[in-house]
Structures are given as C-alpha cells and as structure tokens.
Backbone as JSON, one array per atom type, in Angstrom:
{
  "sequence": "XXXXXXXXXXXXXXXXXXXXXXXXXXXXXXXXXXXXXXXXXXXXXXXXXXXXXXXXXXXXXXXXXXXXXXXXXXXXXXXXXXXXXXXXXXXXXXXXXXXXXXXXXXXXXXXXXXXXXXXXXXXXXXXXXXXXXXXXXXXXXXXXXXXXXXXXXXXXXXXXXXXXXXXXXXXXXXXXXXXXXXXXXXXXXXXXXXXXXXXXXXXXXXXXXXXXXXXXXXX",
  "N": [[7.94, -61.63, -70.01], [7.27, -58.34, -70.71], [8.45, -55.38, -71.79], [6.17, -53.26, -70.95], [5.15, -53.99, -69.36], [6.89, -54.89, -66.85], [8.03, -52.34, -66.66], [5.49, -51.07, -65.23], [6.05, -52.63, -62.86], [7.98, -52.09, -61.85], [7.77, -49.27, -61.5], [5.1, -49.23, -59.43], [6.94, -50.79, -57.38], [8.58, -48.44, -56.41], [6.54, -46.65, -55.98], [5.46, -47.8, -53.8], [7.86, -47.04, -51.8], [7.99, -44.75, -51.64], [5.55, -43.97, -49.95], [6.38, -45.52, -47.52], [8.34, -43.99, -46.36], [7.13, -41.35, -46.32], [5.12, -42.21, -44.49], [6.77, -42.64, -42.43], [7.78, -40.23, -41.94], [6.03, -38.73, -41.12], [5.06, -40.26, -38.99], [7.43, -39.52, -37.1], [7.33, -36.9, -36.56], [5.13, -36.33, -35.72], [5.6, -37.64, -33.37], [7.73, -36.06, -32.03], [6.06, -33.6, -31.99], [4.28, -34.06, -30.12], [5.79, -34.96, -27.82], [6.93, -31.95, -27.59], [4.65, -30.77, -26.87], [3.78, -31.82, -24.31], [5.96, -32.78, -23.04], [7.38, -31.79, -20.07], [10.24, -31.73, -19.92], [10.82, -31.55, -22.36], [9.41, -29.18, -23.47], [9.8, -25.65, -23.47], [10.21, -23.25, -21.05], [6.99, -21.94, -19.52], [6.93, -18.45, -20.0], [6.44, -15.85, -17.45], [3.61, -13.53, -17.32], [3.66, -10.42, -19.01], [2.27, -8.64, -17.7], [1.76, -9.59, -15.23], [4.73, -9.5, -14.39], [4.84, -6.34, -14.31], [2.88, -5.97, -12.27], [3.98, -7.15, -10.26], [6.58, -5.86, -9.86], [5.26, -3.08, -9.95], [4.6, -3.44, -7.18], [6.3, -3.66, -5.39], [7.95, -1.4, -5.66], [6.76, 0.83, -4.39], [7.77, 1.08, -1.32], [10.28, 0.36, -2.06], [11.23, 2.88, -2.83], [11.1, 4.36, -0.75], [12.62, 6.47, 1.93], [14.36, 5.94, 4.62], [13.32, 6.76, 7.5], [14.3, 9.76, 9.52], [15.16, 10.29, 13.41], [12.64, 12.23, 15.32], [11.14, 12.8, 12.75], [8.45, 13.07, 10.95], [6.82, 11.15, 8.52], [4.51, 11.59, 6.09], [2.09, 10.09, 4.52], [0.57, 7.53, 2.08], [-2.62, 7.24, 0.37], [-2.1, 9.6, -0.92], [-1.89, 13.3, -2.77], [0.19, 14.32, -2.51], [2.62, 13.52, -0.54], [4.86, 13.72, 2.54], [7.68, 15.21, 4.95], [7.52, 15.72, 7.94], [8.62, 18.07, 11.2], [9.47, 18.29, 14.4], [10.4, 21.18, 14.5], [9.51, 22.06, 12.16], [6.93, 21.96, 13.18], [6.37, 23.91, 15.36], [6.69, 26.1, 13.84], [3.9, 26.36, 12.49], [0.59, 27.37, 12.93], [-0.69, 27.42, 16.31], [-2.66, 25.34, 18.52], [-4.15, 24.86, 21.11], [-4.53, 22.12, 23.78], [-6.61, 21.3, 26.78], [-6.53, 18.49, 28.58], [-7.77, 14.98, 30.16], [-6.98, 11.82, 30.86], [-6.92, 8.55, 31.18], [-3.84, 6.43, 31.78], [-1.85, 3.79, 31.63], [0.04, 4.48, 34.03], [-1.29, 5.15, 35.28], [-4.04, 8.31, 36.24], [-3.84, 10.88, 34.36], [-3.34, 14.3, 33.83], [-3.15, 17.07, 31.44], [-2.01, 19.8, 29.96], [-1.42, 20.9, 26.37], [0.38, 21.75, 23.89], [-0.25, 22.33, 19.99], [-0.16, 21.4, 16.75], [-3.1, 21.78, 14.74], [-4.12, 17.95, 13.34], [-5.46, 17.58, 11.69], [-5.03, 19.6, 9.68], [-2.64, 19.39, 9.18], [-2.56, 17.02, 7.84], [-4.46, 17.44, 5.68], [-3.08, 19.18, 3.87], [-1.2, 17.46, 2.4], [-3.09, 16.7, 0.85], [-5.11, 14.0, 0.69], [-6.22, 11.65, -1.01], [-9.37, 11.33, -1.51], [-12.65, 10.47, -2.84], [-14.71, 11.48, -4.61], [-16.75, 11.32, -6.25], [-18.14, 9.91, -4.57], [-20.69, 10.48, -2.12], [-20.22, 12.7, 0.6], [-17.35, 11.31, 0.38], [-14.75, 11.36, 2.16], [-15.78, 10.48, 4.53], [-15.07, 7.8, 4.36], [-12.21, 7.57, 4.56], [-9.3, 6.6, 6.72], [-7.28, 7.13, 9.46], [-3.62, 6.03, 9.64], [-1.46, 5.62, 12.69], [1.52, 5.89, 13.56], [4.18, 5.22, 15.72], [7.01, 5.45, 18.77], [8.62, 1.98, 18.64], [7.13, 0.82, 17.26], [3.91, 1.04, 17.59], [0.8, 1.65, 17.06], [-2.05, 2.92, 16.18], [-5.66, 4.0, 15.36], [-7.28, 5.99, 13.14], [-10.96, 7.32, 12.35], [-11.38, 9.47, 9.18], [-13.33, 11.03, 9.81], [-12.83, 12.05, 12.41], [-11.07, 13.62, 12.98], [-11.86, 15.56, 11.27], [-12.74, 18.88, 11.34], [-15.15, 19.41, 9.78], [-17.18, 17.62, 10.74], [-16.83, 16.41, 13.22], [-16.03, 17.76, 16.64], [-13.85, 17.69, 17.95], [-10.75, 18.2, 19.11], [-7.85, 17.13, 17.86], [-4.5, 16.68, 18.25], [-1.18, 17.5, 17.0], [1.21, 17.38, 19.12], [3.66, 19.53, 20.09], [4.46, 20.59, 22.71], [4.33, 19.64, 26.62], [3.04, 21.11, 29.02], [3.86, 23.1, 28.89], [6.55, 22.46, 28.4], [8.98, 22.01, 26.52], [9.12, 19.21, 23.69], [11.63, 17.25, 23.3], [13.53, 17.56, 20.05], [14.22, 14.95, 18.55], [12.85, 13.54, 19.08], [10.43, 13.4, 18.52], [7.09, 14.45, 17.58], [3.98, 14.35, 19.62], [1.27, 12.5, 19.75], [-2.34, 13.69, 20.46], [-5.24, 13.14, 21.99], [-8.01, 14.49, 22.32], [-10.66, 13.97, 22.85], [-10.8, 11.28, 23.66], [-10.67, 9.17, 26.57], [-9.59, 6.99, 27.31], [-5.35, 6.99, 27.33], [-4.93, 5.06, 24.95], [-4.52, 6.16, 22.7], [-2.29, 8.33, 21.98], [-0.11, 8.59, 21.0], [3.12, 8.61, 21.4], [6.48, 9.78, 20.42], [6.04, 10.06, 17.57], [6.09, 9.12, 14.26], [5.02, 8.3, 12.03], [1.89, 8.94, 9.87], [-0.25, 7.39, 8.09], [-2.83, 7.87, 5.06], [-5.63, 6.89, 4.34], [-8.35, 4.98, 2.32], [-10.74, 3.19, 3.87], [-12.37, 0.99, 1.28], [-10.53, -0.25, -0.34], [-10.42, -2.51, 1.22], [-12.8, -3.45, 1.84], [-13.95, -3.82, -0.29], [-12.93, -5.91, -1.44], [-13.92, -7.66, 0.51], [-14.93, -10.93, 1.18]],
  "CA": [[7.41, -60.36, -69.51], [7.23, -57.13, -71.73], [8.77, -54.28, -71.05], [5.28, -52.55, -70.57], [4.99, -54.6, -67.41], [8.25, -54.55, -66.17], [7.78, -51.1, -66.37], [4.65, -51.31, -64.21], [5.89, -53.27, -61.55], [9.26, -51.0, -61.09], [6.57, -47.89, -60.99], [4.59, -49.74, -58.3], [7.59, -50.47, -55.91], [8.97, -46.72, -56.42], [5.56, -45.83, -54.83], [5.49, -48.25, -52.22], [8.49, -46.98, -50.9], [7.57, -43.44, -51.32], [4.74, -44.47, -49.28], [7.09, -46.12, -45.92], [9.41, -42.9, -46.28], [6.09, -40.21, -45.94], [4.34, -42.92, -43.42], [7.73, -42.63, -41.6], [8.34, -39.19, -41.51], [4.89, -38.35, -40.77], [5.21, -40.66, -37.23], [8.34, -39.12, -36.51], [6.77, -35.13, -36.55], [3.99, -36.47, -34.6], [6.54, -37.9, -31.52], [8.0, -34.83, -31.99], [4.68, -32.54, -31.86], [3.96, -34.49, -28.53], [7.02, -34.57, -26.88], [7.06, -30.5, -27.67], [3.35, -29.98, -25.72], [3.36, -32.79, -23.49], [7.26, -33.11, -22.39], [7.86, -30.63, -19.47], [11.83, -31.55, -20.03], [11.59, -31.16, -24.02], [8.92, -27.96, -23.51], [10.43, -24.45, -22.76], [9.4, -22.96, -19.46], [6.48, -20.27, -20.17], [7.67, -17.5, -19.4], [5.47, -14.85, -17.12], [2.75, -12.7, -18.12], [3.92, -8.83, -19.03], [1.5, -7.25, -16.6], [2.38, -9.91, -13.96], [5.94, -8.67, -14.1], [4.65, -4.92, -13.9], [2.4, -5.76, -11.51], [5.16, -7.26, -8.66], [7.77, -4.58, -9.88], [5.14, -1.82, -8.8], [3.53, -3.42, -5.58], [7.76, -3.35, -4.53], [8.83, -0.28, -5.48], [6.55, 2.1, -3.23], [8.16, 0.52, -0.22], [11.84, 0.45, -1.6], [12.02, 3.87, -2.85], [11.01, 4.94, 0.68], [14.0, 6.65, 2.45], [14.25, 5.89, 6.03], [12.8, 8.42, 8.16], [15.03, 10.23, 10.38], [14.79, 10.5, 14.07], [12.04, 13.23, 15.27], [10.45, 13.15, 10.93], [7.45, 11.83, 10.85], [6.2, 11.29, 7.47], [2.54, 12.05, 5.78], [2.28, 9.2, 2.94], [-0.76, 6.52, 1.69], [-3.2, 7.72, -0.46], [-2.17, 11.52, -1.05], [-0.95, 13.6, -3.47], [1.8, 15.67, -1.96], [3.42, 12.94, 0.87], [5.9, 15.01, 2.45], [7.82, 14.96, 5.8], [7.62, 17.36, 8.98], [9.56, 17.7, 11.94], [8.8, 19.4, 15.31], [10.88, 22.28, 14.11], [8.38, 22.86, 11.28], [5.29, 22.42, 13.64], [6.36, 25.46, 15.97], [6.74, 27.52, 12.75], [2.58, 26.57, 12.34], [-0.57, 28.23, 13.96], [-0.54, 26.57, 17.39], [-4.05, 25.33, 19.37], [-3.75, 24.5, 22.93], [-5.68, 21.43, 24.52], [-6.26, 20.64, 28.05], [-6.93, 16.99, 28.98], [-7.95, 14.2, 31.32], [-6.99, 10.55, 30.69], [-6.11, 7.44, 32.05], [-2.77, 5.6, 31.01], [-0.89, 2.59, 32.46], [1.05, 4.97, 34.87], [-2.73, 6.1, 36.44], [-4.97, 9.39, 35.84], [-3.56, 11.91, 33.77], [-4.16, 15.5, 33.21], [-2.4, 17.68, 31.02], [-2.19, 20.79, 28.8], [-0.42, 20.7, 25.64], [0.45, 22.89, 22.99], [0.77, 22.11, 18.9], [-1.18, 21.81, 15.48], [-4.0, 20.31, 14.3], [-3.72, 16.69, 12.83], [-6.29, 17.54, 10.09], [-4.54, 21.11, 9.31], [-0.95, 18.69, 8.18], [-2.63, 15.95, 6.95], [-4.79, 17.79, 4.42], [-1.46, 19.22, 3.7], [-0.66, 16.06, 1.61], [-4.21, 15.82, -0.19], [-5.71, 13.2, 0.49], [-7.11, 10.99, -2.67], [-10.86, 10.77, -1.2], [-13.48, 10.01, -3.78], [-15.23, 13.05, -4.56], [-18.06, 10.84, -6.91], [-19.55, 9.26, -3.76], [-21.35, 10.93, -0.99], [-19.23, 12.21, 1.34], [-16.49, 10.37, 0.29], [-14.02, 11.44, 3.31], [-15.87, 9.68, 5.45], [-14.1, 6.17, 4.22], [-11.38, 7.97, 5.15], [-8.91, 6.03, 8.2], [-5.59, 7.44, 9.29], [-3.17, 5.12, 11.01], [-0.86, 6.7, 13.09], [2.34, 4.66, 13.86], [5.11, 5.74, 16.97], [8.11, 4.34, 18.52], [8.44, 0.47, 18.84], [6.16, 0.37, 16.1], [3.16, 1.45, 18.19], [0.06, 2.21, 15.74], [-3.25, 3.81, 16.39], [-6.16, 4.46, 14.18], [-8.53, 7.06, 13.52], [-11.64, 7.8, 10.97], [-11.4, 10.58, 8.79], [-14.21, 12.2, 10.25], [-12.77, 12.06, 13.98], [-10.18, 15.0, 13.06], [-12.47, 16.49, 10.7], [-14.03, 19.81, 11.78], [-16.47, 19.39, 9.74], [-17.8, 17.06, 11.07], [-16.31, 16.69, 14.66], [-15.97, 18.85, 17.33], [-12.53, 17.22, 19.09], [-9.51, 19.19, 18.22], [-6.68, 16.42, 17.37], [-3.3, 17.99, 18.02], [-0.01, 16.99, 17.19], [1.79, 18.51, 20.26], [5.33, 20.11, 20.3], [4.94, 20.56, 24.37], [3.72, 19.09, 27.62], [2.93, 21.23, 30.46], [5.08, 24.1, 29.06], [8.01, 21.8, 28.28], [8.79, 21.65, 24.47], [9.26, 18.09, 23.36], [13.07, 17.01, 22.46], [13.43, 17.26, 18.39], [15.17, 13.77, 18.13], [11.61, 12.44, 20.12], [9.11, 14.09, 17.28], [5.76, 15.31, 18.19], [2.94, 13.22, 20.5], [-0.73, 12.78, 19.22], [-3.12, 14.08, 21.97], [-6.72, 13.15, 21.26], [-8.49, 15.04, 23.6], [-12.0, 12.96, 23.83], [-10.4, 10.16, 24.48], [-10.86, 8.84, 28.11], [-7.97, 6.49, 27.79], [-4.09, 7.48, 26.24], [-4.16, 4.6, 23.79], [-3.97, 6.89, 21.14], [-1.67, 9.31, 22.5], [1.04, 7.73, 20.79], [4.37, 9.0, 21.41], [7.5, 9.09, 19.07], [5.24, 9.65, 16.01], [6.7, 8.55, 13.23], [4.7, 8.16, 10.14], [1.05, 9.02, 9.48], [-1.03, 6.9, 6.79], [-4.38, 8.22, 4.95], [-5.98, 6.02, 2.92], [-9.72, 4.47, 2.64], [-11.23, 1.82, 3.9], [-12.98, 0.87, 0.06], [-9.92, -1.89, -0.81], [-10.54, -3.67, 2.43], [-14.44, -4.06, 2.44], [-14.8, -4.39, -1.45], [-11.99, -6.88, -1.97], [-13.54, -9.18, 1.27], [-15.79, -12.13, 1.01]],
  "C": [[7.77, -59.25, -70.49], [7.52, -56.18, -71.16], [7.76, -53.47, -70.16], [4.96, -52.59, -68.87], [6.01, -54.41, -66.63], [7.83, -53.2, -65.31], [7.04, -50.58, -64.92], [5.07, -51.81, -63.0], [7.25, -52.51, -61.02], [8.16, -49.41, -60.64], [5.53, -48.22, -59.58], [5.49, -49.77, -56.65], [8.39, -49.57, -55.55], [7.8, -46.53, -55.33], [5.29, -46.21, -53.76], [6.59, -47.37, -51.25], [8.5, -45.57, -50.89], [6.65, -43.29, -49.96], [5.21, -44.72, -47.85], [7.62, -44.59, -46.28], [8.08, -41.69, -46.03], [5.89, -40.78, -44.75], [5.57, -42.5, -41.99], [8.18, -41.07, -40.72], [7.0, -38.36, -40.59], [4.83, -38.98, -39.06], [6.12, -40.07, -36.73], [7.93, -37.15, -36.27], [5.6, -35.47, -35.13], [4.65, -36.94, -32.88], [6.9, -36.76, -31.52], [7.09, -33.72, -31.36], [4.66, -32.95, -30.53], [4.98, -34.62, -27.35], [7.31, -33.0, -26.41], [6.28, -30.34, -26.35], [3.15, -30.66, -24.38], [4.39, -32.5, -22.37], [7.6, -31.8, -21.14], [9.19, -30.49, -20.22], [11.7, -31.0, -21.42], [10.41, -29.64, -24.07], [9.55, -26.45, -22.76], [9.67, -23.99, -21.94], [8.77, -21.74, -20.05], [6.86, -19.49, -19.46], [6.31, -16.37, -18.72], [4.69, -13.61, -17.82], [3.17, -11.21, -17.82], [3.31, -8.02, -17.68], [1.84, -8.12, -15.13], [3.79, -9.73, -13.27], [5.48, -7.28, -13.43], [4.56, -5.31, -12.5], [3.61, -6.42, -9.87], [6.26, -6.46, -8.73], [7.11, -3.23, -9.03], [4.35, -2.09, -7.66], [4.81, -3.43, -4.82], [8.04, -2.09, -4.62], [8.77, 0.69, -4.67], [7.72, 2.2, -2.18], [9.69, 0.41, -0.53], [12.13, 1.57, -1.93], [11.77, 4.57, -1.77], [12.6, 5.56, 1.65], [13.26, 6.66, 3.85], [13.98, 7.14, 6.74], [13.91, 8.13, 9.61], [14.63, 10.2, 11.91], [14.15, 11.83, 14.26], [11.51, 13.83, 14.02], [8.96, 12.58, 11.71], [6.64, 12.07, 8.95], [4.65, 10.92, 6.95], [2.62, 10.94, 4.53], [0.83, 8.33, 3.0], [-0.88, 7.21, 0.61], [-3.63, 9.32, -0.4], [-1.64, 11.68, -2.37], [0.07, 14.1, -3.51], [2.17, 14.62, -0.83], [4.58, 14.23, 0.81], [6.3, 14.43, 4.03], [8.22, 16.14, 6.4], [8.36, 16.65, 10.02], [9.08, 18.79, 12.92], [9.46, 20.62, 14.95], [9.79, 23.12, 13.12], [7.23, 23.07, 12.04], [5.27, 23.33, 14.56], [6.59, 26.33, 14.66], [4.89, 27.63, 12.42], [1.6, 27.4, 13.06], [-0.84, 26.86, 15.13], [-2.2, 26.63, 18.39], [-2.83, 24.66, 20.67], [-5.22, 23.41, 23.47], [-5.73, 21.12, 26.16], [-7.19, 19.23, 28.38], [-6.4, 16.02, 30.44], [-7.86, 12.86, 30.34], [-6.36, 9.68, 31.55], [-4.96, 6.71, 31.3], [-2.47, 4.07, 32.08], [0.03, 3.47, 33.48], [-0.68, 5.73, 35.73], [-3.32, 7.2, 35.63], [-3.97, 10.41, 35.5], [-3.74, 13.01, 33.18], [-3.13, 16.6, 33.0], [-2.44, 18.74, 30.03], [-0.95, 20.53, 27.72], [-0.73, 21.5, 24.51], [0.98, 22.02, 21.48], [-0.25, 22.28, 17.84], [-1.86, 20.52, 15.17], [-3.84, 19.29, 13.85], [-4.36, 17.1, 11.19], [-5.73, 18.82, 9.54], [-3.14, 20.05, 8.47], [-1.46, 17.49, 7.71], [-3.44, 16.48, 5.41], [-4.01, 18.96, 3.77], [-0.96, 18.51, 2.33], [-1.77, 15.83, 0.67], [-4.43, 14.59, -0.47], [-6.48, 13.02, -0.46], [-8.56, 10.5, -2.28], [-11.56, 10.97, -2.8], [-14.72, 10.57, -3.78], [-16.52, 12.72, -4.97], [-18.82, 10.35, -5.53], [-19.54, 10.49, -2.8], [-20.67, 11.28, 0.34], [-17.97, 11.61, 1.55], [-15.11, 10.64, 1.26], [-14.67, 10.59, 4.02], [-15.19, 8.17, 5.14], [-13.17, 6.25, 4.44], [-10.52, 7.13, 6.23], [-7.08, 6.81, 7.85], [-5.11, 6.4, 10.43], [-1.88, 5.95, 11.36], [0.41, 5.65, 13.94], [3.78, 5.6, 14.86], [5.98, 4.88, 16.92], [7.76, 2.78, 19.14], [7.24, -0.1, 18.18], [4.61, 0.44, 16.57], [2.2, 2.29, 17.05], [-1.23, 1.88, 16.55], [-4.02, 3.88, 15.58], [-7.46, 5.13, 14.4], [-9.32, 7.03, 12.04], [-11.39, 9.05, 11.27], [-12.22, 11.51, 10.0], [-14.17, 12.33, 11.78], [-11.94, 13.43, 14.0], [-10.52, 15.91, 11.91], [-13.3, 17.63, 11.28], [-15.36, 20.0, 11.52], [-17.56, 17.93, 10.29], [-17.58, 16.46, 12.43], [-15.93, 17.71, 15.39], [-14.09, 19.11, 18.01], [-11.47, 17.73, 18.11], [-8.1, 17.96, 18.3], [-5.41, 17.11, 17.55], [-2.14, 16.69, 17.42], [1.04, 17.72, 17.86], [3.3, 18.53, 20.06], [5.55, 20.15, 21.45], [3.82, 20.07, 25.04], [3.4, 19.72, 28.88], [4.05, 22.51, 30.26], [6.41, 24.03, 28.45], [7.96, 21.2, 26.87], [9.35, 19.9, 24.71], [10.96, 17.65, 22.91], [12.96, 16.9, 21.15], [13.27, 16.14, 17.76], [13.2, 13.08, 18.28], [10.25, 12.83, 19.08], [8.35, 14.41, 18.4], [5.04, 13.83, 18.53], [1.34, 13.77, 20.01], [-1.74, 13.35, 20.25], [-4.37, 14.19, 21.25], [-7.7, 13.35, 22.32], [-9.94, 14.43, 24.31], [-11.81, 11.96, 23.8], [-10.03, 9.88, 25.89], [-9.68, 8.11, 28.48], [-6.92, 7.07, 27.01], [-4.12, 6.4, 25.65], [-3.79, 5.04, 22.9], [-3.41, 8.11, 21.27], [-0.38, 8.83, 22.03], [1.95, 9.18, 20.54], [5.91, 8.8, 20.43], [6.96, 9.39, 17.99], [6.07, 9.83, 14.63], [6.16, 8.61, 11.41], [2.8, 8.18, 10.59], [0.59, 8.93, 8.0], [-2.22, 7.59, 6.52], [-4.59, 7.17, 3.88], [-7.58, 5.51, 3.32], [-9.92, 2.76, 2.54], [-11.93, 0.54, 2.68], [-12.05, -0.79, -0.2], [-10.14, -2.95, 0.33], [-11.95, -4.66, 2.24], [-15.15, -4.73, 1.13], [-14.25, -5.33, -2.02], [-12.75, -8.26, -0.69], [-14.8, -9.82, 0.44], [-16.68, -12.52, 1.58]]
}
C-alpha cells in the first residue's frame, strides 16, 4: 500500500466519524426541541396575557375600594361621574316636595303624606354617563335602588324624569309629620305606584347605569 492510499483511507474514516458525531448531535437537539414544545413537565407554564391581568385587577378593584356605607348613608354610584354619599341630614338642608299617597302593602291599604326631595334632583347630582350620540339616550337609563336586608327595586330613567314623567319620586325624610330616625336613612315613595313594592325602606345605595351591556352582550 502507498502512502497516497493510506492516506485516503485514514481521510475517509476521519469523515465517517465526523459524520456519527453531527448525526448524533443532531438527534439529540431534536429530543430536546420536542420534549421543550410537547413536554408539559419539561415546558414552562405560559404565563398570562398582560391585559388579562389588567383586566381581573380592574373588574376587582371598583368593589374593593368601596368603603362600607355607614348606617342612615346611602350612596349614589354606577355609571356617574361624581358618586358621592348623602345622608338624611343633607336631604333636609335640600328644596323639599311633599307627596300624598294611596297604596297597598303587606300590612293592608295605606295612605300617607310624606315630605323630602326628588330622586331625579340627587341622582343627577352624580351625572349620570348617558349616551348623548343616540336618541334620547337617558331613556336606557335603569336605577336600582337597594334598602335594608338587601331589598332592591328598580326603576327606568324616564320614570323619575320630569321630562318625561309626570310622578314626582321622593326620597322622604318624614312620614305623616314624623321625621325619619338618621341611623334608618331616607324611604323611596313612588307615588303612582298602587302597590309599596318600591317604597323601599332603609335606602342604602342607589345604582344608575344603562341597560346597553345587558341587551348588546345577550344572545
């Protein structure tokens, strides 16, 4: 044999084994690669999407930076721009209507005069966020109106709107003469109403907000 060859056949099994050592490393990247995308255990947990953080940080926070409302508060909040909280003390400092009414309750026929301020005089107070581009846009309007033992009521906008209703809405400070206890807040009195369901007592917290996310979010 001649060197020339020699030569040749040591240059040949150099490259073979270049050859197993790529072939080798090349299968071993590829278990790798697939173990990465495949492997729950060997893949890191994705982590949540930026705005899906935001978005459950601010659908909590309304609701925890809320401070507990006091006995006899009732607070004005939803979709306003000024929430704020009154107290029968502030609603004798207001301009005072007077209603007299007939209804029926669970205790029988009831008829009573009562003294206090409009509903729509302290709720547009708070500025309501109606939607000035459509037609009307108060009317989508709903207030819910929540008392004690969690007792909730609800009215359209345009029921304690003057302009466009006649029925004077109060939120009464007295009954017959007889102011209301402080601690006990103010009582709704909705004068063309035939029955007291919505005479809620205790009142507590009045919502405004529109009906729009309900009807355009259903199915």
């Amino acid at each position: 044999m001649t060197q020339d060859e020699d030569r040749r056949i040591r240059a040949g099994r150099a490259a073979q084994r270049v050859a197993h050592v790529c072939a080798a490393a090349a299968t071993a990247l590829l278990i790798t690669s697939c173990g990465t995308a495949d492997d729950p255990k060997g893949a890191a947990a994705p982590s949540a999407p930026a705005s899906a953080s935001a978005s459950a940080s601010a659908s909590a926070s309304p609701k925890a930076s809320l401070a507990p409302i006091k006995p006899g508060e009732v607070r004005i909040a939803g979709e306003v721009d000024k929430p704020y909280t009154i107290t029968l003390a502030d609603l004798r400092k207001l301009p005072q209507a007077e209603a007299s009414v007939e209804f029926v309750s669970a205790k029988g026929d009831q008829k009573h005069t009562y003294q206090g301020v409009l509903l729509h005089e302290v709720l547009k107070a708070a500025q309501p966020r109606f939607d000035q581009s459509k037609k009307n846009g108060q009317l989508r309007g709903v207030v819910a109106a929540t008392g004690g033992g969690d007792y909730r009521a609800v009215f359209a906008w345009a029921e304690i709107d003057p302009g466009f209703a006649k029925s004077q809405v109060l939120l009464a400070v007295s009954e017959d003469g007889t102011a209301f206890e402080d601690s006990a807040g103010p009582r709704l009195v909705v004068p063309q109403d035939t029955r007291g369901g919505r005479y809620v007592s205790e009142l507590n917290q009045l919502w405004v907000g529109t009906v729009d996310p309900v009807v355009d979010g259903a199915h």
